[in-house]
Tab-separated table of C-alpha atoms in Angstrom:
chain	number	residue	atom	x	y	z
A	25	UNK	CA	139.991	98.669	97.639
A	26	UNK	CA	138.473	100.338	100.245
A	27	UNK	CA	135.019	100.036	101.475
A	28	UNK	CA	133.350	103.213	99.755
A	29	UNK	CA	135.424	102.120	96.674
A	30	UNK	CA	133.704	98.873	96.670
A	31	UNK	CA	130.283	100.245	97.317
A	32	UNK	CA	130.658	102.424	94.188
A	33	UNK	CA	131.805	99.005	92.299
A	34	UNK	CA	128.734	97.503	93.427
A	35	UNK	CA	126.363	100.321	92.188
A	36	UNK	CA	128.457	100.179	88.832
A	37	UNK	CA	127.726	96.599	88.318
A	38	UNK	CA	124.564	96.497	89.721
A	39	UNK	CA	125.362	93.997	92.302
A	40	UNK	CA	122.221	94.430	94.177
A	41	UNK	CA	122.850	91.112	96.859
A	42	UNK	CA	125.926	92.738	97.608
A	43	UNK	CA	124.735	96.107	98.566
A	44	UNK	CA	123.560	95.241	102.068
A	45	UNK	CA	126.510	93.542	103.238
A	46	UNK	CA	128.777	96.284	102.311
A	47	UNK	CA	126.673	99.138	103.581
A	48	UNK	CA	126.695	97.495	106.937
A	49	UNK	CA	130.335	96.982	106.477
A	50	UNK	CA	130.718	100.701	106.089
A	51	UNK	CA	128.682	101.537	109.273
A	52	UNK	CA	130.631	99.174	111.316
A	53	UNK	CA	133.980	101.107	110.058
A	54	UNK	CA	132.594	104.110	111.218
A	55	UNK	CA	131.859	106.031	108.097
A	56	UNK	CA	128.710	108.278	108.594
A	57	UNK	CA	125.721	107.910	106.122
A	58	UNK	CA	126.378	110.682	103.992
A	59	UNK	CA	129.889	109.783	103.356
A	60	UNK	CA	128.560	106.617	102.116
A	61	UNK	CA	126.102	108.272	100.137
A	62	UNK	CA	128.394	110.830	98.801
A	63	UNK	CA	131.854	109.039	98.526
A	64	UNK	CA	130.837	105.561	97.703
A	65	UNK	CA	127.349	105.185	96.238
A	66	UNK	CA	127.398	108.681	94.167
A	67	UNK	CA	130.991	107.573	92.864
A	68	UNK	CA	129.637	104.730	91.112
A	69	UNK	CA	126.702	106.216	89.975
A	70	UNK	CA	128.496	109.468	88.318
A	71	UNK	CA	130.493	106.660	86.193
A	72	UNK	CA	126.727	104.808	85.394
A	73	UNK	CA	125.520	108.091	84.038
A	74	UNK	CA	129.053	109.041	81.830
A	75	UNK	CA	128.431	105.294	80.354
A	76	UNK	CA	125.287	105.612	79.593
A	77	UNK	CA	125.801	109.240	78.000
A	78	UNK	CA	128.628	107.610	75.998
A	79	UNK	CA	125.998	104.492	75.084
A	80	UNK	CA	128.586	101.825	76.816
A	81	UNK	CA	125.426	101.441	79.313
A	82	UNK	CA	121.723	101.200	78.685
A	83	UNK	CA	118.848	101.232	80.153
A	84	UNK	CA	118.151	97.928	82.055
A	85	UNK	CA	121.715	98.223	83.681
A	86	UNK	CA	121.213	101.501	84.509
A	87	UNK	CA	117.807	100.657	86.510
A	88	UNK	CA	119.709	97.596	87.941
A	89	UNK	CA	122.254	100.143	89.157
A	90	UNK	CA	119.595	102.339	90.598
A	91	UNK	CA	117.808	99.835	92.420
A	92	UNK	CA	121.165	98.791	93.868
A	93	UNK	CA	121.883	102.077	95.260
A	94	UNK	CA	118.409	102.776	96.633
A	95	UNK	CA	118.418	99.443	98.664
A	96	UNK	CA	121.841	100.888	100.688
A	97	UNK	CA	120.091	104.590	100.740
A	98	UNK	CA	116.942	102.736	102.225
A	99	UNK	CA	119.312	101.379	105.011
A	100	UNK	CA	120.975	104.500	105.792
A	101	UNK	CA	118.122	106.550	105.781
A	102	UNK	CA	116.786	106.143	109.373
A	103	UNK	CA	120.142	106.846	110.442
A	104	UNK	CA	120.804	110.153	108.875
A	105	UNK	CA	121.867	113.122	111.527
A	106	UNK	CA	119.350	115.278	109.547
A	107	UNK	CA	116.670	113.810	111.464
A	108	UNK	CA	112.818	113.533	110.487
A	109	UNK	CA	111.403	113.074	107.057
A	110	UNK	CA	110.314	116.736	106.064
A	111	UNK	CA	111.917	118.925	108.753
A	112	UNK	CA	114.345	120.446	106.063
A	113	UNK	CA	111.359	121.432	103.760
A	114	UNK	CA	108.750	120.248	101.265
A	115	UNK	CA	109.739	119.314	97.278
A	116	UNK	CA	107.436	118.458	94.415
A	117	UNK	CA	109.060	116.731	91.788
A	118	UNK	CA	108.203	115.380	87.940
A	119	UNK	CA	109.216	114.545	84.949
A	120	UNK	CA	107.532	116.677	82.294
A	121	UNK	CA	104.770	115.965	79.606
A	122	UNK	CA	106.120	113.855	77.020
A	123	UNK	CA	108.730	112.628	78.832
A	124	UNK	CA	108.997	108.939	80.073
A	125	UNK	CA	112.405	108.826	82.003
A	126	UNK	CA	113.009	108.748	85.749
A	127	UNK	CA	116.102	107.132	86.479
A	128	UNK	CA	117.764	110.181	87.517
A	129	UNK	CA	114.694	111.603	89.228
A	130	UNK	CA	114.248	108.977	91.208
A	131	UNK	CA	117.913	108.904	92.544
A	132	UNK	CA	117.944	112.464	93.307
A	133	UNK	CA	114.571	111.606	95.285
A	134	UNK	CA	116.603	108.975	97.381
A	135	UNK	CA	119.059	111.560	98.001
A	136	UNK	CA	116.496	114.543	98.919
A	137	UNK	CA	114.783	112.210	101.272
A	138	UNK	CA	117.740	111.131	102.934
A	139	UNK	CA	118.923	114.870	103.314
A	140	UNK	CA	115.393	115.153	105.310
A	141	UNK	CA	113.087	116.559	102.798
A	142	UNK	CA	109.329	115.703	102.266
A	143	UNK	CA	109.305	114.775	98.696
A	144	UNK	CA	105.988	114.343	96.564
A	145	UNK	CA	106.708	112.451	93.482
A	146	UNK	CA	104.451	113.052	90.461
A	147	UNK	CA	106.140	110.602	88.319
A	148	UNK	CA	106.567	110.795	84.510
A	149	UNK	CA	104.649	112.469	81.809
A	150	UNK	CA	103.443	114.789	84.131
A	151	UNK	CA	101.339	117.711	82.402
A	152	UNK	CA	101.598	121.603	83.351
A	153	UNK	CA	98.156	121.598	85.272
A	154	UNK	CA	99.237	118.767	87.340
A	155	UNK	CA	102.451	120.517	88.307
A	156	UNK	CA	100.371	124.125	88.942
A	157	UNK	CA	97.747	122.203	91.209
A	158	UNK	CA	100.116	120.444	93.123
A	159	UNK	CA	101.850	123.677	93.967
A	160	UNK	CA	98.918	125.373	94.941
A	161	UNK	CA	97.444	122.201	97.067
A	162	UNK	CA	101.060	121.129	98.857
A	163	UNK	CA	102.650	124.538	99.092
A	164	UNK	CA	106.160	123.078	98.479
A	165	UNK	CA	109.465	125.247	98.990
A	166	UNK	CA	110.586	123.931	95.909
A	167	UNK	CA	109.288	122.748	92.413
A	168	UNK	CA	111.471	120.001	90.933
A	169	UNK	CA	111.223	119.011	86.919
A	170	UNK	CA	113.252	116.790	85.285
A	171	UNK	CA	113.492	116.227	81.607
A	172	UNK	CA	115.747	113.938	79.675
A	173	UNK	CA	114.535	114.868	75.712
A	174	UNK	CA	115.578	117.990	74.123
A	175	UNK	CA	111.983	117.802	72.706
A	176	UNK	CA	110.516	118.060	76.036
A	177	UNK	CA	112.954	120.346	77.625
A	178	UNK	CA	110.468	123.330	77.022
A	179	UNK	CA	107.567	121.912	78.690
A	180	UNK	CA	109.443	123.512	81.870
A	181	UNK	CA	109.165	126.931	80.515
A	182	UNK	CA	105.398	126.379	79.790
A	183	UNK	CA	105.184	125.247	83.931
A	184	UNK	CA	107.173	128.411	85.060
A	185	UNK	CA	104.971	130.851	82.569
A	186	UNK	CA	101.659	129.452	84.366
A	187	UNK	CA	103.158	129.835	87.799
A	188	UNK	CA	103.703	133.299	87.146
A	189	UNK	CA	100.327	134.051	85.918
A	190	UNK	CA	98.682	132.064	88.429
A	191	UNK	CA	100.486	134.487	90.566
A	192	UNK	CA	102.539	131.448	92.199
A	193	UNK	CA	105.938	132.150	91.325
A	194	UNK	CA	107.243	134.109	93.922
A	195	UNK	CA	105.864	131.060	96.572
A	196	UNK	CA	108.094	128.493	95.162
A	197	UNK	CA	111.637	127.835	94.270
A	198	UNK	CA	111.782	125.877	90.694
A	199	UNK	CA	114.685	124.090	90.186
A	200	UNK	CA	115.291	121.677	86.906
A	201	UNK	CA	117.680	119.301	85.586
A	202	UNK	CA	118.669	116.248	82.976
A	203	UNK	CA	120.684	115.154	80.120
A	204	UNK	CA	119.971	117.890	77.751
A	205	UNK	CA	119.723	120.859	80.315
A	206	UNK	CA	122.607	123.538	81.427
A	207	UNK	CA	122.676	126.504	83.553
A	208	UNK	CA	122.276	129.096	80.631
A	209	UNK	CA	118.370	127.114	79.794
A	210	UNK	CA	117.816	127.201	83.387
A	211	UNK	CA	118.671	131.329	83.664
A	212	UNK	CA	116.947	131.672	80.284
A	213	UNK	CA	113.212	129.817	81.035
A	214	UNK	CA	113.474	131.869	84.568
A	215	UNK	CA	114.169	128.608	87.113
A	216	UNK	CA	115.962	129.201	90.382
A	217	UNK	CA	118.875	126.935	89.768
A	218	UNK	CA	119.924	123.806	87.856
A	219	UNK	CA	121.395	120.535	89.144
A	220	UNK	CA	124.047	118.919	86.970
A	221	UNK	CA	123.428	115.806	88.854
A	222	UNK	CA	122.027	114.169	91.838
A	223	UNK	CA	124.480	115.658	94.680
A	224	UNK	CA	124.336	118.889	93.115
A	225	UNK	CA	120.666	118.972	93.286
A	226	UNK	CA	120.559	118.230	96.931
A	227	UNK	CA	122.979	121.136	97.084
A	228	UNK	CA	120.945	123.524	95.404
A	229	UNK	CA	117.742	122.638	97.420
A	230	UNK	CA	119.843	123.489	100.865
A	231	UNK	CA	120.887	126.501	99.402
A	232	UNK	CA	117.300	127.977	98.140
A	233	UNK	CA	115.605	126.110	101.760
A	234	UNK	CA	116.800	128.199	104.410
A	235	UNK	CA	115.348	127.871	107.678
């Protein structure tokens, strides 16, 4: 098993004590930070997501895997070639009202920050008013919304409708994500894009924010 596979395995198993030595070993072997994230850490996190959906893993195990990945990303962040935090653009992100899931959102934030974006995290159970007020105040390039429940998905449309009503929609790109969503839903509610997973969300961000 090569070092990238071992990193993915450590994330999958939540081996929080092993992740930093493995990350340093990967760097010593001349792997690039983004290579470590995309081919190592995220390969493990993708399996975590699949197993969680299949009810083969449960929330405490998912949280441990996410925390394990976070320790590695924190070590890599200063070395990423994209430069200083915020250079690539600003993102406001939150989990919509009535939804208390943030594991996926937090992984997306880690990767966005690693890619050089300034991220303002509004947390969970975020009201439409908070999304709107923060968009006015912080003037982000992108507004990101997450939902893990079919019952909270339509909160996203309420926020987009309010952006339109208040003449803000043309000023900000809107991306959405979460287990029950798909591209068709994103188009239906008027979002600019849908991220199927954390890596896809960052790719989408790069497409939408071009300097």
